[in-house]
Coordinates of C-alpha atoms in Angstrom, one line a residue:
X1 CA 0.0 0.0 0.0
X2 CA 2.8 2.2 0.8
X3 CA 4.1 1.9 -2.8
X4 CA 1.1 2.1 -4.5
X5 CA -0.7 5.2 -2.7
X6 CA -3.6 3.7 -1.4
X7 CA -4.9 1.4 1.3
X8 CA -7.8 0.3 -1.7
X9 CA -5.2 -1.9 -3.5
X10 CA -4.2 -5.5 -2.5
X11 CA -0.5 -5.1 -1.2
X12 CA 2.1 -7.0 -3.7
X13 CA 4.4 -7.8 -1.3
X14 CA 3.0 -10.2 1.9
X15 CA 4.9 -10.5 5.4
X16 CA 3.5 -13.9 5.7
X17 CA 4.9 -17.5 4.7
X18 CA 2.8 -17.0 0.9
X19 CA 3.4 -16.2 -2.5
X20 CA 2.8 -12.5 -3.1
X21 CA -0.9 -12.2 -4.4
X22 CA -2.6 -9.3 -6.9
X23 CA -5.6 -8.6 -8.4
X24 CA -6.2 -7.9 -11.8
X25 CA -8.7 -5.5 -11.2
X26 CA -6.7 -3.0 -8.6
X27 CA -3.3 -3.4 -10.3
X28 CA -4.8 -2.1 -13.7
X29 CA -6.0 0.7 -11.8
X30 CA -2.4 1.7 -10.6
X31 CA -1.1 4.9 -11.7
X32 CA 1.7 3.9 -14.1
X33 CA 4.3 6.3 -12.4
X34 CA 3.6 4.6 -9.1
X35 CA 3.9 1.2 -10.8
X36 CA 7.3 1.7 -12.0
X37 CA 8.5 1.9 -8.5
X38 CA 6.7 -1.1 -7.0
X39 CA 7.7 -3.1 -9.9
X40 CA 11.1 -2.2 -8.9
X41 CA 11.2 -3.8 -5.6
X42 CA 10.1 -6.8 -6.6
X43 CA 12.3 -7.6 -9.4
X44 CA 14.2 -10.0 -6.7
X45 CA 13.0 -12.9 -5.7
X46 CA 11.1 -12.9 -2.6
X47 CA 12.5 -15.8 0.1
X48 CA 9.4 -17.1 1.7
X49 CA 9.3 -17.8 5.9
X50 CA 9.7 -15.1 8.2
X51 CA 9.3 -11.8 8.7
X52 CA 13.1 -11.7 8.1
X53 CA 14.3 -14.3 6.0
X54 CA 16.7 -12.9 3.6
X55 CA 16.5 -13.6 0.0
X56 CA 18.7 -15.2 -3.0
X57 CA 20.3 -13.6 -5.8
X58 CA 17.9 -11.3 -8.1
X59 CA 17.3 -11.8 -11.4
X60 CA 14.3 -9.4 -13.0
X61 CA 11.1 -10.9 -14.5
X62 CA 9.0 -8.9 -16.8
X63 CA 10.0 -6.1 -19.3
X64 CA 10.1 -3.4 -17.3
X65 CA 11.7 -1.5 -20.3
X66 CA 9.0 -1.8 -22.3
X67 CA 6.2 0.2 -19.8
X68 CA 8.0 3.3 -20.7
X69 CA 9.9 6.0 -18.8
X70 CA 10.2 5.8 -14.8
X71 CA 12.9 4.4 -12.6
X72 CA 12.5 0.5 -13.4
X73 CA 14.6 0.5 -16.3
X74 CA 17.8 -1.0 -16.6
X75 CA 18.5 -2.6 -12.9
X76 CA 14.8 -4.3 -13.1
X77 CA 15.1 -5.1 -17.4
X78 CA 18.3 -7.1 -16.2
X79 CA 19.1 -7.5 -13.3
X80 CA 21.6 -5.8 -10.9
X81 CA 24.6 -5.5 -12.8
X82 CA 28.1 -4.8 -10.9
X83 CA 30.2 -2.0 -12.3
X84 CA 30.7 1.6 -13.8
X85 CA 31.8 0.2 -17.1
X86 CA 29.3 0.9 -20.0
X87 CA 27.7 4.2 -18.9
X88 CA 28.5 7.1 -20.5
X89 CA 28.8 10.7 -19.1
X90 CA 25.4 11.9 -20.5
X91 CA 23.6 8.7 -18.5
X92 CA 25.6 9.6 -15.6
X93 CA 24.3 13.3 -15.4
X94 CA 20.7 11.9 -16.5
X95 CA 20.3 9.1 -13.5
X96 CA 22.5 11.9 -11.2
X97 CA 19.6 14.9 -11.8
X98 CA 16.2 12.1 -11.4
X99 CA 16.4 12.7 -7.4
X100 CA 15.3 10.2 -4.6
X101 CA 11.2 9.4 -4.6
X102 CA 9.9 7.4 -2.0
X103 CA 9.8 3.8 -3.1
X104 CA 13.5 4.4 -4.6
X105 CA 16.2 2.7 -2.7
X106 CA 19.0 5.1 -1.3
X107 CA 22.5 4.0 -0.2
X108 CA 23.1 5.3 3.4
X109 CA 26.5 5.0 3.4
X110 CA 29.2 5.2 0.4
X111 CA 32.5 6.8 0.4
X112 CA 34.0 8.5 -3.1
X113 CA 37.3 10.1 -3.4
X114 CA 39.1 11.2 -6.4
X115 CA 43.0 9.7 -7.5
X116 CA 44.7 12.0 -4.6
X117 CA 46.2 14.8 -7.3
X118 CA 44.2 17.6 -8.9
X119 CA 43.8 19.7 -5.6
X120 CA 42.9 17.3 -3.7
X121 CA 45.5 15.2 -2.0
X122 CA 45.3 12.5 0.6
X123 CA 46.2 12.7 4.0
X124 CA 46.0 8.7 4.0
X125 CA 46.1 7.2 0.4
X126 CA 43.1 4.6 0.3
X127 CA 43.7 1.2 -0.7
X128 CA 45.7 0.9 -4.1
X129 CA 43.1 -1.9 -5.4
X130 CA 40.2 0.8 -5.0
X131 CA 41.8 4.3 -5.8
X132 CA 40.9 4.0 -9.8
X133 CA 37.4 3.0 -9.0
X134 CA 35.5 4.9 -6.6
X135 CA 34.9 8.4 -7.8
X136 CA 31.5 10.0 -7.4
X137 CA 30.6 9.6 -11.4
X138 CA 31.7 5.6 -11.1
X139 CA 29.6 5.3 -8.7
X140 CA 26.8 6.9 -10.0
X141 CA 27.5 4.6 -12.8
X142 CA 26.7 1.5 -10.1
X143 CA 24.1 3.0 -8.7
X144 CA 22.4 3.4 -12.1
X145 CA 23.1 0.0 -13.1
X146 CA 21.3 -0.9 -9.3
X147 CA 18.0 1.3 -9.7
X148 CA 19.2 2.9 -6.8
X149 CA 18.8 7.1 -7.0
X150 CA 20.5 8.8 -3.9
X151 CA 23.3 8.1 -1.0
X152 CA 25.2 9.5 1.6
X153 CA 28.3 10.6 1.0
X154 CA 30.1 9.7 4.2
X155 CA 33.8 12.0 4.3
X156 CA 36.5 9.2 4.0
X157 CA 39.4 9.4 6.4
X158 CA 41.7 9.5 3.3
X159 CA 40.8 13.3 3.5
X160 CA 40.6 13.5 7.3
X161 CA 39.5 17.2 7.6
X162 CA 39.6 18.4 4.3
X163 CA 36.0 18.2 2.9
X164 CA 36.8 19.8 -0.8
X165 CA 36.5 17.2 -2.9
X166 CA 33.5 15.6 -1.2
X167 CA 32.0 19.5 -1.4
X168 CA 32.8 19.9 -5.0
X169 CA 30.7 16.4 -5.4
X170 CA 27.6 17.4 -3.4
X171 CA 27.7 20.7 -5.4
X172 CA 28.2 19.1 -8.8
X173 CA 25.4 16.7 -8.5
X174 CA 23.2 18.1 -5.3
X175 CA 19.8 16.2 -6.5
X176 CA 21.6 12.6 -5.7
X177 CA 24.1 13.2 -3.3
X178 CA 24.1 14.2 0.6
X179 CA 26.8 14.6 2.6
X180 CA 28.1 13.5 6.3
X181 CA 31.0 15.5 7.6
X182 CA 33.6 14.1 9.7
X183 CA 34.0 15.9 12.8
X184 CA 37.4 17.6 13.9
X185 CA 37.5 17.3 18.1
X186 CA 40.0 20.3 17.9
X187 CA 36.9 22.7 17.7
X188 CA 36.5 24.7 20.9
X189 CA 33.2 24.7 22.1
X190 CA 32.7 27.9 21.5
X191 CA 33.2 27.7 18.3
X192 CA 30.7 24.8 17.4
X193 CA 27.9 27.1 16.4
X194 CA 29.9 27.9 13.5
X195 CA 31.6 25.2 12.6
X196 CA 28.7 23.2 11.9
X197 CA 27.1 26.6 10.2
X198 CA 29.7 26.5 7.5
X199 CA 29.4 23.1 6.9
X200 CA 25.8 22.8 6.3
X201 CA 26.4 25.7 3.9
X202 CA 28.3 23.4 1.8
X203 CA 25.6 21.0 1.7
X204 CA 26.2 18.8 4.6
X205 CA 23.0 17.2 6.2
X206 CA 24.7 15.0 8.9
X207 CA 28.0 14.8 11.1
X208 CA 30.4 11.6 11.8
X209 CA 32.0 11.1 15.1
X210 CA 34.8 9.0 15.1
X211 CA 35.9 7.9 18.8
X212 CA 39.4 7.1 17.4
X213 CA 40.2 10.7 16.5
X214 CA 39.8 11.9 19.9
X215 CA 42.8 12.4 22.7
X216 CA 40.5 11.2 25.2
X217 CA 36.5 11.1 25.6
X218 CA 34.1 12.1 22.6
X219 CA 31.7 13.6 24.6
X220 CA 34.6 15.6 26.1
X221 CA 33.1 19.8 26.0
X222 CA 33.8 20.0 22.6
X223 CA 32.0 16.7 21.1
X224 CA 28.8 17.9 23.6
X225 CA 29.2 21.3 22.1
X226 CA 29.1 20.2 18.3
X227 CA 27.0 17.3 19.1
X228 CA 24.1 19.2 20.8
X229 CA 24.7 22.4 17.4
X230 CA 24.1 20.0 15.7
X231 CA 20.9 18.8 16.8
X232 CA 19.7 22.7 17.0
X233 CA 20.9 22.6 13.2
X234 CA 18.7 19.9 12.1
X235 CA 22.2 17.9 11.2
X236 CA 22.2 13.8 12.6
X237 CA 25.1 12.5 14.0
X238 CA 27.0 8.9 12.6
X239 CA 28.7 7.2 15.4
X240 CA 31.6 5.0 14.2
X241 CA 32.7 2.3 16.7
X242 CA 34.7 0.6 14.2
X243 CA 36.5 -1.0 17.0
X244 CA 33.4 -2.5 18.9
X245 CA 30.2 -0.5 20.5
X246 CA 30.2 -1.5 24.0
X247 CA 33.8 0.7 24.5
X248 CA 31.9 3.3 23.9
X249 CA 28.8 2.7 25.0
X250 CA 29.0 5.6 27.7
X251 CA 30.0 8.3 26.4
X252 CA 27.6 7.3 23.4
X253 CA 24.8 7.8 26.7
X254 CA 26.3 10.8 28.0
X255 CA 25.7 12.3 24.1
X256 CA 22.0 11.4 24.3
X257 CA 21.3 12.4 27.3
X258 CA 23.0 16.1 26.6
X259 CA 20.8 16.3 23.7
X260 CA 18.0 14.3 23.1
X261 CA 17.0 16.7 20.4
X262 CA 19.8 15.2 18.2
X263 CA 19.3 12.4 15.8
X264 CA 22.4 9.7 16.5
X265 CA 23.0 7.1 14.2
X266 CA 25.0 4.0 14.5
X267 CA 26.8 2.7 11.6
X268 CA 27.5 -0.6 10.2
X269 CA 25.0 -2.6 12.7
X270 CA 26.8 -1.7 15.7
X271 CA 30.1 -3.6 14.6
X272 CA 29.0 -6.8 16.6
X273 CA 31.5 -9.0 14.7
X274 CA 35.0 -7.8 15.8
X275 CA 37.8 -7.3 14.6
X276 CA 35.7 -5.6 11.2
X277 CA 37.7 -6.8 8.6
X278 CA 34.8 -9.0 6.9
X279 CA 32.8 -11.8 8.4
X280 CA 34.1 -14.4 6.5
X281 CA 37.8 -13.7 8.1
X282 CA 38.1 -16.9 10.4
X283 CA 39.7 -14.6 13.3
X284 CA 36.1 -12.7 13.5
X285 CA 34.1 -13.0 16.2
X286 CA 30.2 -11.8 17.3
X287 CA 30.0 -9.8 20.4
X288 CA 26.9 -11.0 21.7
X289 CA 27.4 -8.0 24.8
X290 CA 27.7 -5.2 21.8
X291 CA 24.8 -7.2 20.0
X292 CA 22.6 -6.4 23.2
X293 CA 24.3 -2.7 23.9
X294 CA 22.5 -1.9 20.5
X295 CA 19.3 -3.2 21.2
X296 CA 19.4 -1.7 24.6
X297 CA 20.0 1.9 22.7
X298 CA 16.5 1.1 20.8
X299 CA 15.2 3.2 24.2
X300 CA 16.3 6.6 23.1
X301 CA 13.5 7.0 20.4
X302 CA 16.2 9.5 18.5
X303 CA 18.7 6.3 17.8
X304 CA 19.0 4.7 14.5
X305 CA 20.9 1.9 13.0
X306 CA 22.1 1.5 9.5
X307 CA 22.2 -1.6 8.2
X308 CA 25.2 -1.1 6.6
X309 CA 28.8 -3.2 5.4
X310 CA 26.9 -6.5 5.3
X311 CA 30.0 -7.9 4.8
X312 CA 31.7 -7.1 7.6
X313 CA 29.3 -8.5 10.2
X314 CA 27.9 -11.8 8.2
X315 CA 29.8 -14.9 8.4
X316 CA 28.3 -15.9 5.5
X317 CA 28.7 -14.8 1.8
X318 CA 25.8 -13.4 0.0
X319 CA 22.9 -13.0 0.9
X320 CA 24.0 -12.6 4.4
X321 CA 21.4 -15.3 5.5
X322 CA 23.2 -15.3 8.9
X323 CA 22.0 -11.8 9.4
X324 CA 18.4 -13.3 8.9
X325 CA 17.6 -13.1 13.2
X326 CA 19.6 -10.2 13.5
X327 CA 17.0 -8.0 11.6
X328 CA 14.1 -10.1 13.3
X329 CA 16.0 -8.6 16.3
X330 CA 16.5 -5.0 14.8
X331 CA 13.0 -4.9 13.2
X332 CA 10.8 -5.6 16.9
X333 CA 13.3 -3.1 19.0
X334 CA 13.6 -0.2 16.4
X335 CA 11.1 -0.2 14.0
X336 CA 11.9 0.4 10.1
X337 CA 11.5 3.7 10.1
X338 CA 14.6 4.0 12.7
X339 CA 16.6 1.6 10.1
X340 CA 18.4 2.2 6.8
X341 CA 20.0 0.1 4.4
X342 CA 23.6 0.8 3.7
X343 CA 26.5 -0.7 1.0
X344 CA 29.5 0.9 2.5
X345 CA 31.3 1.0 -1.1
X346 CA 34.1 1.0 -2.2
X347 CA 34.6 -1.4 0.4
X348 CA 32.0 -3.6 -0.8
X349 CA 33.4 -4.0 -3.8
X350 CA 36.2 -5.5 -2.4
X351 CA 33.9 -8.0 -0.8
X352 CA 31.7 -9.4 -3.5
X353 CA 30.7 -6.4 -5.1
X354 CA 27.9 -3.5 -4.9
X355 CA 25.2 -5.8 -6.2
X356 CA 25.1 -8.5 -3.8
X357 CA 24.1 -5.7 -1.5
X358 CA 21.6 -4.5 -3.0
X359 CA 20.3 -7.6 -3.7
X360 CA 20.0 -8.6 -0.4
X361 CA 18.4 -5.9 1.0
X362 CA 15.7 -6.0 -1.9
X363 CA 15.2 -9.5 -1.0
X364 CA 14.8 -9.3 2.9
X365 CA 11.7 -10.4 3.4
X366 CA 9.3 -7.1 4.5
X367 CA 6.7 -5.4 4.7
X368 CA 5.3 -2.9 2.3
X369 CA 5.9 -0.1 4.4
X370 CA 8.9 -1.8 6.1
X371 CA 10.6 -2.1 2.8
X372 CA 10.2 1.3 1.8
X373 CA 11.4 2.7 4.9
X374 CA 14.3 0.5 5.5
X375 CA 15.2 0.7 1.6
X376 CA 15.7 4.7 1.5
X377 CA 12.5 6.5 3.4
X378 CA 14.2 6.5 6.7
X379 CA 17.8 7.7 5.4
X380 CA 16.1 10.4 3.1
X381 CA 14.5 11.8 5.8
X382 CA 17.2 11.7 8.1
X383 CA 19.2 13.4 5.5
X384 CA 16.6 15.8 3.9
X385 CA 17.2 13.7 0.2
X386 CA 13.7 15.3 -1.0

């Protein structure tokens, strides 16, 4: 119903152990704009059980192609499709200027960076196997290829503190991307206001506070200061606990209870497999204590939780099926619309692709509403993507 604008229509996507059902009648009633984008959802196959089993691989049925314009085109004609290769510059700008409708799917978390020369150097080169592929018109490219029409652009560490080539990006294509600045403890207190002010002039919706950048405690007077400006800015804060959430589980508290006007979010499903190098390292082990430390953070109704980086807290390879309770778990303490699908490229590329994420999170088995929220609703609200 969500997808199709009206409680009237027999929902085309059931949270119970059936096939999904339609009506001849309703569906030819559907406008054809609003068609597009449930047809899109469905192009994976849909793993039957419970209210979070998580799918197979997705290949489209149907012609999508041939209903005429709208955003089922090539990722529901054929299938997800991994890569930037065979999209030209004109297609790029095209699928960059659509913008995010609800129904779309949009990526959460992404990191871009250009090849370290042309005014904007690294302060920490990236990976040598990913600096030729993960500029913001590849992955565009990848995005187009996955019918997926927004993200966050979260400000890699191989900047640090210098935000000019993630602000030329946002600028250059504002319609599809966001951004999330990374936070510099060095800023007085007094200085927060600011700060942040500057920022958001640039076009950033949303802050990240990494723990490992500060001397001592992030919600030191300076993290309070910038956290709690941000929340009088409208701007969420990203929590990266890359090391394990339960280290920093109170000064995470301390944040929230400072300013509860603040929306906090915590990345990568609370890191619970440590060290997060990839699930499917044999050294990796779940934290069951960070595991409940997440759900016991579902009690501050301004936490969220992308589900982000499958890779790096499944022990299985696509689809994830491990993750399968996990978002049973997720789903009953937070709701959908406090949770938001993520891919964390590049990274993912180096762990199976873009695709397989994708895949799997159009194949977790949802709700209409659910899906739509978890999919991009949540994360373009959060991140003001309208």
């Amino acid at each position: 119903r969500a997808w199709l604008g009206g409680s009237s229509f027999r929902p085309l996507l059931s949270v119970h152990s059936r096939p999904f059902q339609s009506s001849t009648t309703a569906v030819s009633a559907i406008p054809r704009h609003k068609m597009f984008r449930a047809l899109k959802w469905l192009v994976a196959p849909i793993a039957l059980g419970g209210a979070a089993v998580i799918g197979g691989s997705s290949k489209a049925s149907g012609e999508c192609t041939a209903m005429g314009k709208g955003l089922c085109t090539v990722a529901a004609a054929e299938g997800c499709r991994d890569g930037h290769e065979g999209v030209s510059a004109e297609e790029v700008a095209a699928w960059a200027d659509k913008g995010w409708q609800e129904g779309d799917a949009f990526d959460s978390h992404i990191h871009v960076w250009g090849d370290g020369e042309g005014g904007f150097p690294y302060d920490n080169p990236p990976p040598d196997a990913l600096k030729p592929v993960c500029d913001a018109e590849k992955f565009i490219a990848s995005a187009l290829k996955a019918g997926v029409t927004g993200a966050l652009i979260v400000q890699p560490i191989n900047y640090k503190f210098d935000h000019s080539y993630v602000t030329s990006v946002i600028k250059k294509y504002p319609k599809f991307f966001k951004g999330m600045a990374l936070a510099n403890p060095s800023i007085p207190a007094p200085q927060a206001e600011s700060y942040l002010k500057t920022l958001k002039q640039d076009g950033y919706v949303a802050l990240r506070f990494n723990p490992y950048l500060w001397t001592g405690s992030m919600a030191d007077e300076s993290g309070k200061a910038i956290y709690a400006k941000a929340g009088d800015l409208g701007m969420s804060v990203g929590v990266m606990c890359f090391k394990g959430l339960s280290q920093h589980m109170q000064d995470i508290r301390t944040l929230l209870d400072h300013s509860p006007k603040t929306q906090l979010i915590i990345d990568h499903w609370g890191f619970f497999r440590q060290p997060a190098t990839g699930g499917q390292d044999p050294s990796t082990q779940i934290s069951e204590e960070a595991w409940q430390d997440l759900l016991s953070l579902s009690k501050y109704p301004q936490v969220h939780v992308k589900l982000s980086a499958l890779f790096r807290v499944s022990g299985d390879a696509p689809p994830y099926t491990d993750l399968a309770p996990r978002l049973s778990d997720l789903l009953e303490h937070y709701g959908a619309e406090r949770l938001m699908w993520g891919s964390d490229y590049p990274y993912a590329l180096a762990n199976g692709g873009y695709c397989p994420s994708v895949e799997t999170m159009r194949g977790w088995k949802l709700s209409d509403s659910q899906a739509v929220a978890l999919g991009g609703k949540t994360a373009a609200k959060l991140f003001s993507a309208r």
